[in-house]
Structures are given as C-alpha cells and as structure tokens.
PDB file of C-alpha atoms and ligand atoms in Angstrom:
ATOM      1  CA  MET X  26      42.237 -18.831 -30.988  1.00 96.00           C
ATOM      2  CA  ARG X  27      40.469 -17.541 -34.001  1.00 98.00           C
ATOM      3  CA  VAL X  28      40.988 -14.118 -34.519  1.00 98.00           C
ATOM      4  CA  VAL X  29      40.111 -11.686 -37.067  1.00 98.00           C
ATOM      5  CA  LEU X  30      42.237  -8.167 -37.811  1.00 98.00           C
ATOM      6  CA  VAL X  31      40.374  -4.874 -39.859  1.00 98.00           C
ATOM      7  CA  GLY X  32      41.462  -1.945 -40.382  1.00 98.00           C
ATOM      8  CA  PRO X  33      42.184   0.358 -43.855  1.00 97.00           C
ATOM      9  CA  PRO X  34      44.994  -0.447 -46.272  1.00 97.00           C
ATOM     10  CA  GLY X  35      48.583   0.373 -44.770  1.00 96.00           C
ATOM     11  CA  ALA X  36      47.167  -0.148 -40.838  1.00 98.00           C
ATOM     12  CA  GLY X  37      50.377  -2.341 -39.895  1.00 97.00           C
ATOM     13  CA  LYS X  38      48.046  -5.750 -40.681  1.00 98.00           C
ATOM     14  CA  GLY X  39      50.333  -7.546 -42.247  1.00 96.00           C
ATOM     15  CA  THR X  40      53.395  -6.336 -40.172  1.00 96.00           C
ATOM     16  CA  GLN X  41      51.525  -7.561 -36.579  1.00 97.00           C
ATOM     17  CA  ALA X  42      50.523 -10.478 -37.781  1.00 97.00           C
ATOM     18  CA  GLN X  43      53.551 -11.618 -38.134  1.00 94.00           C
ATOM     19  CA  PHE X  44      54.340 -11.103 -34.587  1.00 96.00           C
ATOM     20  CA  ILE X  45      51.075 -11.923 -33.259  1.00 97.00           C
ATOM     21  CA  ALA X  46      50.762 -15.468 -35.308  1.00 97.00           C
ATOM     22  CA  SER X  47      53.629 -16.451 -34.328  1.00 97.00           C
ATOM     23  CA  ASN X  48      53.422 -15.299 -30.056  1.00 96.00           C
ATOM     24  CA  LEU X  49      50.081 -17.507 -30.305  1.00 96.00           C
ATOM     25  CA  SER X  50      51.118 -20.099 -32.474  1.00 97.00           C
ATOM     26  CA  ILE X  51      48.654 -19.963 -34.674  1.00 97.00           C
ATOM     27  CA  PRO X  52      48.539 -19.773 -38.643  1.00 98.00           C
ATOM     28  CA  LYS X  53      48.665 -16.177 -40.244  1.00 98.00           C
ATOM     29  CA  ILE X  54      46.256 -16.221 -43.297  1.00 98.00           C
ATOM     30  CA  SER X  55      46.433 -13.490 -45.927  1.00 97.00           C
ATOM     31  CA  THR X  56      43.711 -13.145 -48.897  1.00 98.00           C
ATOM     32  CA  GLY X  57      46.068 -10.258 -49.878  1.00 96.00           C
ATOM     33  CA  ASP X  58      49.171 -12.721 -49.621  1.00 95.00           C
ATOM     34  CA  ILE X  59      47.452 -15.460 -51.367  1.00 97.00           C
ATOM     35  CA  PHE X  60      45.791 -13.595 -54.236  1.00 97.00           C
ATOM     36  CA  ARG X  61      49.620 -12.686 -55.353  1.00 94.00           C
ATOM     37  CA  ALA X  62      51.381 -15.923 -54.223  1.00 94.00           C
ATOM     38  CA  ASN X  63      48.432 -17.220 -57.345  1.00 96.00           C
ATOM     39  CA  VAL X  64      49.534 -13.739 -59.466  1.00 95.00           C
ATOM     40  CA  SER X  65      53.479 -14.707 -59.456  1.00 92.00           C
ATOM     41  CA  GLY X  66      53.119 -18.408 -59.962  1.00 96.00           C
ATOM     42  CA  GLY X  67      50.655 -17.121 -63.465  1.00 97.00           C
ATOM     43  CA  THR X  68      47.412 -19.504 -62.013  1.00 97.00           C
ATOM     44  CA  GLU X  69      44.154 -18.897 -63.075  1.00 97.00           C
ATOM     45  CA  LEU X  70      43.150 -17.693 -59.753  1.00 97.00           C
ATOM     46  CA  GLY X  71      45.796 -14.954 -60.059  1.00 97.00           C
ATOM     47  CA  ARG X  72      44.884 -14.058 -63.725  1.00 97.00           C
ATOM     48  CA  LEU X  73      41.366 -13.511 -62.666  1.00 97.00           C
ATOM     49  CA  ALA X  74      42.136 -11.499 -58.850  1.00 97.00           C
ATOM     50  CA  LYS X  75      44.812  -9.109 -60.971  1.00 96.00           C
ATOM     51  CA  GLU X  76      42.269  -7.322 -62.827  1.00 96.00           C
ATOM     52  CA  TYR X  77      40.526  -6.173 -59.447  1.00 97.00           C
ATOM     53  CA  MET X  78      43.928  -6.127 -57.286  1.00 97.00           C
ATOM     54  CA  ASP X  79      45.796  -3.362 -59.883  1.00 95.00           C
ATOM     55  CA  ARG X  80      42.421  -1.349 -60.236  1.00 95.00           C
ATOM     56  CA  GLY X  81      42.333  -1.364 -56.368  1.00 96.00           C
ATOM     57  CA  ASP X  82      38.931  -2.881 -56.035  1.00 98.00           C
ATOM     58  CA  LEU X  83      37.842  -5.815 -54.704  1.00 98.00           C
ATOM     59  CA  VAL X  84      38.469  -9.540 -55.616  1.00 98.00           C
ATOM     60  CA  PRO X  85      34.196 -10.845 -56.098  1.00 98.00           C
ATOM     61  CA  ASP X  86      33.339 -12.411 -53.202  1.00 98.00           C
ATOM     62  CA  GLU X  87      32.077 -16.132 -54.683  1.00 96.00           C
ATOM     63  CA  VAL X  88      35.993 -16.521 -55.842  1.00 97.00           C
ATOM     64  CA  THR X  89      37.804 -14.591 -52.570  1.00 98.00           C
ATOM     65  CA  VAL X  90      35.353 -17.235 -49.976  1.00 98.00           C
ATOM     66  CA  ALA X  91      36.070 -20.219 -52.120  1.00 96.00           C
ATOM     67  CA  MET X  92      39.695 -19.427 -51.343  1.00 97.00           C
ATOM     68  CA  VAL X  93      39.137 -19.266 -48.003  1.00 97.00           C
ATOM     69  CA  ARG X  94      37.063 -21.720 -47.603  1.00 97.00           C
ATOM     70  CA  ASP X  95      39.378 -23.960 -48.738  1.00 96.00           C
ATOM     71  CA  ARG X  96      42.033 -22.786 -46.533  1.00 97.00           C
ATOM     72  CA  LEU X  97      40.378 -23.054 -43.606  1.00 97.00           C
ATOM     73  CA  GLY X  98      39.848 -26.459 -44.596  1.00 95.00           C
ATOM     74  CA  GLU X  99      43.609 -27.167 -43.643  1.00 97.00           C
ATOM     75  CA  ALA X 100      45.114 -29.623 -41.118  1.00 97.00           C
ATOM     76  CA  ASP X 101      47.172 -26.431 -39.379  1.00 98.00           C
ATOM     77  CA  ALA X 102      44.181 -24.320 -39.208  1.00 97.00           C
ATOM     78  CA  GLN X 103      42.242 -26.744 -37.218  1.00 96.00           C
ATOM     79  CA  GLU X 104      42.959 -25.250 -33.885  1.00 95.00           C
ATOM     80  CA  GLY X 105      42.578 -21.278 -34.322  1.00 97.00           C
ATOM     81  CA  PHE X 106      44.409 -18.771 -36.932  1.00 98.00           C
ATOM     82  CA  LEU X 107      44.745 -15.080 -37.908  1.00 98.00           C
ATOM     83  CA  LEU X 108      43.073 -13.716 -40.836  1.00 98.00           C
ATOM     84  CA  ASP X 109      44.095 -11.052 -42.105  1.00 98.00           C
ATOM     85  CA  GLY X 110      42.452  -9.368 -44.520  1.00 98.00           C
ATOM     86  CA  PHE X 111      39.635 -11.073 -44.965  1.00 98.00           C
ATOM     87  CA  PRO X 112      36.874 -10.651 -44.103  1.00 98.00           C
ATOM     88  CA  ARG X 113      36.706  -7.345 -46.531  1.00 98.00           C
ATOM     89  CA  ASN X 114      33.136  -6.393 -46.598  1.00 98.00           C
ATOM     90  CA  VAL X 115      29.886  -7.473 -44.686  1.00 98.00           C
ATOM     91  CA  PRO X 116      28.191 -10.183 -46.848  1.00 98.00           C
ATOM     92  CA  GLN X 117      32.330 -11.886 -46.520  1.00 98.00           C
ATOM     93  CA  ALA X 118      31.809 -11.801 -42.559  1.00 98.00           C
ATOM     94  CA  GLN X 119      28.799 -13.330 -42.755  1.00 98.00           C
ATOM     95  CA  ILE X 120      29.796 -16.203 -44.687  1.00 98.00           C
ATOM     96  CA  LEU X 121      32.998 -16.326 -42.841  1.00 98.00           C
ATOM     97  CA  ASN X 122      29.670 -16.949 -39.510  1.00 98.00           C
ATOM     98  CA  LYS X 123      28.453 -19.637 -41.615  1.00 98.00           C
ATOM     99  CA  MET X 124      31.702 -21.479 -41.999  1.00 97.00           C
ATOM    100  CA  LEU X 125      33.004 -20.959 -38.998  1.00 97.00           C
ATOM    101  CA  ALA X 126      28.819 -22.622 -37.532  1.00 97.00           C
ATOM    102  CA  GLU X 127      29.768 -25.834 -39.789  1.00 94.00           C
ATOM    103  CA  PHE X 128      32.990 -26.422 -38.262  1.00 90.00           C
ATOM    104  CA  GLY X 129      31.108 -25.985 -35.240  1.00 95.00           C
ATOM    105  CA  THR X 130      33.132 -23.040 -33.858  1.00 96.00           C
ATOM    106  CA  ALA X 131      33.428 -19.047 -34.339  1.00 97.00           C
ATOM    107  CA  LEU X 132      34.972 -16.510 -33.502  1.00 98.00           C
ATOM    108  CA  ASP X 133      37.249 -15.258 -30.340  1.00 97.00           C
ATOM    109  CA  ILE X 134      37.796 -11.505 -31.270  1.00 98.00           C
ATOM    110  CA  VAL X 135      37.973  -9.069 -34.194  1.00 98.00           C
ATOM    111  CA  LEU X 136      40.943  -6.369 -33.714  1.00 98.00           C
ATOM    112  CA  GLU X 137      40.702  -3.058 -35.370  1.00 98.00           C
ATOM    113  CA  LEU X 138      44.149  -1.671 -36.055  1.00 98.00           C
ATOM    114  CA  VAL X 139      43.010   1.950 -35.850  1.00 98.00           C
ATOM    115  CA  VAL X 140      45.134   5.135 -37.476  1.00 97.00           C
ATOM    116  CA  ASP X 141      44.442   7.734 -39.500  1.00 94.00           C
ATOM    117  CA  ASP X 142      44.421   8.152 -43.414  1.00 91.00           C
ATOM    118  CA  GLU X 143      47.735  10.276 -43.812  1.00 92.00           C
ATOM    119  CA  GLU X 144      49.680   8.215 -41.419  1.00 95.00           C
ATOM    120  CA  VAL X 145      48.151   5.186 -44.215  1.00 94.00           C
ATOM    121  CA  VAL X 146      49.326   7.157 -47.172  1.00 93.00           C
ATOM    122  CA  ARG X 147      52.948   7.549 -45.802  1.00 95.00           C
ATOM    123  CA  ARG X 148      52.869   3.540 -44.372  1.00 97.00           C
ATOM    124  CA  LEU X 149      51.636   2.183 -48.138  1.00 96.00           C
ATOM    125  CA  ALA X 150      53.616   4.970 -50.651  1.00 94.00           C
ATOM    126  CA  GLY X 151      57.137   4.110 -48.963  1.00 96.00           C
ATOM    127  CA  ARG X 152      56.312  -0.463 -48.250  1.00 97.00           C
ATOM    128  CA  ARG X 153      58.473  -2.763 -49.824  1.00 97.00           C
ATOM    129  CA  THR X 154      57.834  -6.312 -50.347  1.00 94.00           C
ATOM    130  CA  CYS X 155      59.772  -9.344 -50.448  1.00 94.00           C
ATOM    131  CA  ARG X 156      59.776 -11.299 -53.099  1.00 90.00           C
ATOM    132  CA  SER X 157      60.942 -14.573 -51.966  1.00 90.00           C
ATOM    133  CA  CYS X 158      59.607 -14.621 -48.138  1.00 90.00           C
ATOM    134  CA  GLY X 159      57.425 -11.718 -48.363  1.00 88.00           C
ATOM    135  CA  LYS X 160      58.547 -10.017 -45.413  1.00 91.00           C
ATOM    136  CA  VAL X 161      57.519  -6.490 -45.571  1.00 94.00           C
ATOM    137  CA  TRP X 162      60.094  -3.090 -45.303  1.00 97.00           C
ATOM    138  CA  HIS X 163      59.401   0.883 -45.500  1.00 97.00           C
ATOM    139  CA  VAL X 164      61.848   2.692 -47.145  1.00 97.00           C
ATOM    140  CA  ALA X 165      61.491   5.434 -43.941  1.00 96.00           C
ATOM    141  CA  PHE X 166      60.522   3.534 -40.906  1.00 95.00           C
ATOM    142  CA  ASP X 167      61.368   0.055 -40.959  1.00 95.00           C
ATOM    143  CA  PRO X 168      64.219   0.054 -44.016  1.00 97.00           C
ATOM    144  CA  SER X 169      66.943  -3.096 -44.428  1.00 97.00           C
ATOM    145  CA  SER X 170      70.549  -1.920 -44.744  1.00 97.00           C
ATOM    146  CA  LYS X 171      71.043  -2.589 -48.430  1.00 96.00           C
ATOM    147  CA  GLU X 172      68.719  -1.553 -50.231  1.00 95.00           C
ATOM    148  CA  GLY X 173      66.565  -3.555 -52.327  1.00 97.00           C
ATOM    149  CA  VAL X 174      67.646  -6.745 -50.744  1.00 98.00           C
ATOM    150  CA  CYS X 175      65.499  -8.145 -47.644  1.00 98.00           C
ATOM    151  CA  ASP X 176      67.700  -8.745 -44.805  1.00 97.00           C
ATOM    152  CA  ALA X 177      65.697 -11.441 -43.282  1.00 96.00           C
ATOM    153  CA  CYS X 178      66.551 -13.971 -46.594  1.00 97.00           C
ATOM    154  CA  GLY X 179      68.088 -11.933 -49.081  1.00 97.00           C
ATOM    155  CA  GLY X 180      65.651 -11.783 -51.849  1.00 97.00           C
ATOM    156  CA  GLU X 181      64.595  -8.923 -54.333  1.00 97.00           C
ATOM    157  CA  LEU X 182      62.036  -6.124 -53.162  1.00 98.00           C
ATOM    158  CA  PHE X 183      59.863  -4.841 -54.336  1.00 95.00           C
ATOM    159  CA  GLN X 184      56.665  -2.296 -54.884  1.00 95.00           C
ATOM    160  CA  ARG X 185      53.478  -3.592 -54.685  1.00 93.00           C
ATOM    161  CA  ASP X 186      51.770  -2.705 -58.135  1.00 89.00           C
ATOM    162  CA  ASP X 187      48.974  -1.449 -56.043  1.00 93.00           C
ATOM    163  CA  ASP X 188      50.831   0.776 -53.937  1.00 94.00           C
ATOM    164  CA  ARG X 189      50.312   3.931 -56.624  1.00 90.00           C
ATOM    165  CA  GLU X 190      49.400   6.605 -54.988  1.00 87.00           C
ATOM    166  CA  ASP X 191      45.863   6.745 -57.065  1.00 88.00           C
ATOM    167  CA  THR X 192      45.265   3.132 -56.671  1.00 92.00           C
ATOM    168  CA  ILE X 193      46.157   3.898 -52.912  1.00 92.00           C
ATOM    169  CA  ARG X 194      43.389   7.182 -52.755  1.00 92.00           C
ATOM    170  CA  HIS X 195      40.924   4.062 -54.487  1.00 95.00           C
ATOM    171  CA  ARG X 196      41.278   1.459 -51.704  1.00 96.00           C
ATOM    172  CA  LEU X 197      40.881   3.703 -49.474  1.00 96.00           C
ATOM    173  CA  GLU X 198      37.661   4.895 -51.003  1.00 96.00           C
ATOM    174  CA  VAL X 199      36.861   1.094 -51.124  1.00 97.00           C
ATOM    175  CA  TYR X 200      37.283   0.914 -47.436  1.00 98.00           C
ATOM    176  CA  GLN X 201      35.721   3.530 -46.450  1.00 97.00           C
ATOM    177  CA  GLU X 202      32.633   2.174 -48.387  1.00 98.00           C
ATOM    178  CA  GLN X 203      33.219  -0.940 -47.994  1.00 98.00           C
ATOM    179  CA  THR X 204      35.137  -2.405 -45.105  1.00 98.00           C
ATOM    180  CA  SER X 205      34.433  -0.310 -42.989  1.00 98.00           C
ATOM    181  CA  PRO X 206      30.738  -1.501 -41.588  1.00 98.00           C
ATOM    182  CA  LEU X 207      32.510  -4.368 -40.009  1.00 98.00           C
ATOM    183  CA  VAL X 208      33.335  -2.219 -37.409  1.00 98.00           C
ATOM    184  CA  ALA X 209      29.804  -1.967 -36.279  1.00 98.00           C
ATOM    185  CA  PHE X 210      28.944  -5.495 -37.251  1.00 98.00           C
ATOM    186  CA  TYR X 211      31.535  -6.742 -35.346  1.00 98.00           C
ATOM    187  CA  ALA X 212      30.544  -4.376 -32.372  1.00 98.00           C
ATOM    188  CA  ASP X 213      27.297  -5.319 -32.754  1.00 98.00           C
ATOM    189  CA  GLU X 214      28.480  -8.797 -31.535  1.00 98.00           C
ATOM    190  CA  GLY X 215      30.765  -7.962 -28.757  1.00 97.00           C
ATOM    191  CA  ILE X 216      33.253  -8.992 -30.153  1.00 98.00           C
ATOM    192  CA  LEU X 217      35.344  -5.618 -31.536  1.00 98.00           C
ATOM    193  CA  GLN X 218      39.086  -4.243 -29.694  1.00 98.00           C
ATOM    194  CA  GLY X 219      40.262  -1.500 -31.095  1.00 98.00           C
ATOM    195  CA  VAL X 220      44.438  -0.786 -31.468  1.00 98.00           C
ATOM    196  CA  ASP X 221      45.963   2.219 -31.925  1.00 98.00           C
ATOM    197  CA  ALA X 222      48.003   1.335 -34.183  1.00 98.00           C
ATOM    198  CA  THR X 223      50.309   4.413 -34.348  1.00 98.00           C
ATOM    199  CA  GLY X 224      53.806   4.366 -32.838  1.00 97.00           C
ATOM    200  CA  PRO X 225      56.547   2.127 -32.667  1.00 97.00           C
ATOM    201  CA  VAL X 226      55.997  -1.677 -34.237  1.00 96.00           C
ATOM    202  CA  GLU X 227      56.928  -3.804 -30.852  1.00 97.00           C
ATOM    203  CA  GLU X 228      54.308  -1.345 -28.509  1.00 98.00           C
ATOM    204  CA  ILE X 229      51.390  -1.604 -30.880  1.00 98.00           C
ATOM    205  CA  THR X 230      52.450  -5.864 -31.030  1.00 98.00           C
ATOM    206  CA  GLU X 231      51.931  -5.047 -26.852  1.00 98.00           C
ATOM    207  CA  ARG X 232      48.639  -4.036 -27.044  1.00 98.00           C
ATOM    208  CA  ALA X 233      47.295  -6.399 -29.422  1.00 98.00           C
ATOM    209  CA  MET X 234      48.596  -8.994 -27.601  1.00 98.00           C
ATOM    210  CA  ALA X 235      47.452  -7.356 -24.449  1.00 97.00           C
ATOM    211  CA  GLU X 236      44.033  -8.007 -25.636  1.00 96.00           C
ATOM    212  CA  LEU X 237      44.758 -11.121 -27.138  1.00 96.00           C
ATOM    213  CA  ARG X 238      45.812 -12.964 -23.953  1.00 92.00           C
ATOM    214  CA  ARG X 239      42.682 -12.680 -22.051  1.00 85.00           C
ATOM    215  CA  PHE X 240      41.601 -15.669 -24.326  1.00 80.00           C
ATOM    216  CA  VAL X 241      45.264 -18.068 -23.600  1.00 74.00           C
ATOM    217  CA  ASP X 242      44.428 -19.976 -20.496  1.00 58.00           C
TER     218      ASP X 242
HETATM  219  P1  ADP Y 322      49.067  -3.954 -44.464  1.00 50.23           P
HETATM  220  O1  ADP Y 322      48.922  -5.330 -44.349  1.00 50.23           O
HETATM  221  O2  ADP Y 322      47.637  -3.409 -42.820  1.00 50.23           O
HETATM  222  O3  ADP Y 322      48.418  -3.130 -44.700  1.00 50.23           O
HETATM  223  P2  ADP Y 322      51.721  -3.325 -43.989  1.00 50.23           P
HETATM  224  O4  ADP Y 322      51.557  -4.342 -42.637  1.00 50.23           O
HETATM  225  O5  ADP Y 322      52.064  -3.644 -44.628  1.00 50.23           O
HETATM  226  O6  ADP Y 322      49.690  -2.780 -43.828  1.00 50.23           O
HETATM  227  O7  ADP Y 322      52.326  -2.015 -43.542  1.00 50.23           O
HETATM  228  C1  ADP Y 322      52.244  -0.678 -44.463  1.00 50.23           C
HETATM  229  C2  ADP Y 322      53.806  -0.771 -44.459  1.00 50.23           C
HETATM  230  O8  ADP Y 322      53.803   0.241 -43.169  1.00 50.23           O
HETATM  231  C3  ADP Y 322      54.672  -1.472 -44.627  1.00 50.23           C
HETATM  232  O9  ADP Y 322      55.866  -0.504 -45.051  1.00 50.23           O
HETATM  233  C4  ADP Y 322      55.066  -1.603 -43.114  1.00 50.23           C
HETATM  234  O10 ADP Y 322      56.957  -1.344 -42.803  1.00 50.23           O
HETATM  235  C5  ADP Y 322      55.014  -0.032 -42.578  1.00 50.23           C
HETATM  236  N1  ADP Y 322      54.709  -0.147 -40.772  1.00 50.23           N
HETATM  237  C6  ADP Y 322      53.564  -0.799 -39.859  1.00 50.23           C
HETATM  238  N2  ADP Y 322      53.553  -0.407 -38.604  1.00 50.23           N
HETATM  239  C7  ADP Y 322      53.970   0.485 -39.025  1.00 50.23           C
HETATM  240  C8  ADP Y 322      54.211   1.075 -37.877  1.00 50.23           C
HETATM  241  N3  ADP Y 322      53.950   1.339 -36.517  1.00 50.23           N
HETATM  242  N4  ADP Y 322      54.672   2.764 -37.953  1.00 50.23           N
HETATM  243  C9  ADP Y 322      55.294   2.576 -39.491  1.00 50.23           C
HETATM  244  N5  ADP Y 322      55.337   2.407 -40.172  1.00 50.23           N
HETATM  245  C10 ADP Y 322      55.052   0.826 -40.465  1.00 50.23           C
HETATM  246  P1  AMP Y 323      45.489  -6.428 -48.934  1.00 50.23           P
HETATM  247  O1  AMP Y 323      47.097  -7.268 -49.421  1.00 50.23           O
HETATM  248  O2  AMP Y 323      45.129  -7.343 -47.937  1.00 50.23           O
HETATM  249  O3  AMP Y 323      46.488  -5.228 -49.189  1.00 50.23           O
HETATM  250  O4  AMP Y 323      45.042  -6.857 -50.927  1.00 50.23           O
HETATM  251  C1  AMP Y 323      45.535  -6.362 -51.749  1.00 50.23           C
HETATM  252  C2  AMP Y 323      43.977  -6.694 -52.856  1.00 50.23           C
HETATM  253  O5  AMP Y 323      43.464  -8.255 -53.006  1.00 50.23           O
HETATM  254  C3  AMP Y 323      43.341  -6.093 -52.256  1.00 50.23           C
HETATM  255  O6  AMP Y 323      43.248  -4.140 -53.066  1.00 50.23           O
HETATM  256  C4  AMP Y 323      42.084  -6.837 -53.519  1.00 50.23           C
HETATM  257  O7  AMP Y 323      41.835  -6.424 -54.568  1.00 50.23           O
HETATM  258  C5  AMP Y 323      42.630  -7.904 -52.806  1.00 50.23           C
HETATM  259  N1  AMP Y 323      41.922  -8.747 -51.934  1.00 50.23           N
HETATM  260  C6  AMP Y 323      42.654  -9.135 -50.672  1.00 50.23           C
HETATM  261  N2  AMP Y 323      41.585  -9.812 -49.551  1.00 50.23           N
HETATM  262  C7  AMP Y 323      40.263  -9.558 -50.333  1.00 50.23           C
HETATM  263  C8  AMP Y 323      39.065 -10.480 -49.847  1.00 50.23           C
HETATM  264  N3  AMP Y 323      38.608 -10.478 -48.607  1.00 50.23           N
HETATM  265  N4  AMP Y 323      37.964  -9.969 -50.962  1.00 50.23           N
HETATM  266  C9  AMP Y 323      38.387  -9.491 -51.731  1.00 50.23           C
HETATM  267  N5  AMP Y 323      39.294  -9.222 -52.617  1.00 50.23           N
HETATM  268  C10 AMP Y 323      40.346  -9.133 -51.524  1.00 50.23           C
END
C-alpha cells in the first residue's frame, strides 16, 4: 500500500507513522528524519538543508525530490511505503505522481491529520526527540519516565532547533501557504481522507487504520 500523511507540523504525523507503518509492514519514509540524519552526520546534503530547516522554510524542491527518488528506489519500498512530510507543496505532489507512474504504480490514499493551530503549538513546544532511535515524546502528553532519557532505548532526548516559538509560527505559515493546497489537490484526485487527529494516540491510530483496512486484502 502507498500512503501519504499530510497535516500541519505537530499534527502527529511522525507519531502515527511509526504505528501505521508497523501495522502494515511497510517502511515509514520521513523526509524530515532523513534531513536531520544528514545534518547530524555532517553530510553535504545536511549542510545545505540546515539553513532552511532552522528558519522553518522548505528545503528546495530539486534537493528534496532527488532524495525521495533515491529512497523510493530502494528494495524495501517496492511493495509500498508511508510518506511522512513529503510532498510538502503541489509541485512535489505532481513530481511524486510522475515518479510513481514511471514505476508503474500510484498512491492509494492520502490521510490528512486534522488538528487546530493551538493544539499544534502545544504539541510542538513540548516535543522531545531521541537522538539515538528517533522516538518522539512530549513533556506533558507523553513523557518518558526519566527526564531527558528515552524509555525505548536509553538515548538522550533533545528539543529540535526548529521547535522554538518564532520558528513554529513561521512553519505554520509555510504550511498554510504551501502545503495546505495539497488537501484540495488530493481531494480532486479522489484519494483524500480526513482523520480527526485529536485525542489519545491509540484512538487516532485506530481511526487511521479503519480507513486503511479498506485497501488490505
Ligand atoms: P509531526 O510529525 O506531525 O510534526 P509529531 O508526531 O512529532 O508531529 O508530534 C508532535 C508532538 O505532539 C510530539 O511531542 C508528540 O509526542 C505529541 N503528540 C502526538 N500525538 C499526540 C496526541 N494525540 N495527543 C497529544 N500529543 C501528541
Ligand atoms: P518535519 O520533520 O517534517 O517537521 O520537517 C522538518 C523540516 O525539514 C521542514 O521544516 C523543512 O525545512 C524540511 N523538510 C522536510 N520535508 C520537506 C519537504 N518535503 N520539502 C521541503 N522541505 C522539507
């Protein structure tokens, strides 16, 4: 199954993606995670992406698209994937459609995680991420038992540079201007499904899975 998750920063895409991808046995492909791995690895791609990420702007399409093309070409993505954070604007969505057509496939469904701006700010302001395994926590909504330490792997938890209040506000503007038009784009294609992304994490996963099960034999 080929699935895209859209929704504002902080909607819970990464949180839901790990459960959904594991339920469906497909790889979760997060462009944000790939960029962050390149930043910490000190690669040329990371150096280039970092200035855009720190401002809360989108990394240029040609860089992002080339990276996704490579990732989708890998063996584990041939039977399906869950994209988190890509596409982020209509040109990226058009290129993705073309890319998949070249592979002889297409997206099955796009899930839009629906949550309001106030909740997004609360979620992002308290987000903590594990430096070792990438698991996402929240200081109030989903705290690890020992502050600053990941319960899953014992790694160090850190606050993302782009989760500062001024950058959060800018990322929400970027979402409204550049990413939210994807909702109409995929609705026109007849593959958009909205999911209420408020409430407990497990309930949201269940709502998402209820939509996705229609595609599983
Ligand atoms: P995104 O990938 O869409 O930017 P994340 O999955 O990183 O969002 O979630 C943002 C923050 O919100 C994280 O700190 C996460 O623990 C928290 N979070 C995710 N889902 C929920 C939820 N249903 N209720 C409360 N907090 C949540
Ligand atoms: P995320 O982890 O999805 O919140 O992404 C963090 C940052 O990575 C974004 O603010 C962008 O700077 C960059 N990024 C992630 N995905 C994309 C994309 N599809 N296109 C452009 N930039 C992206």
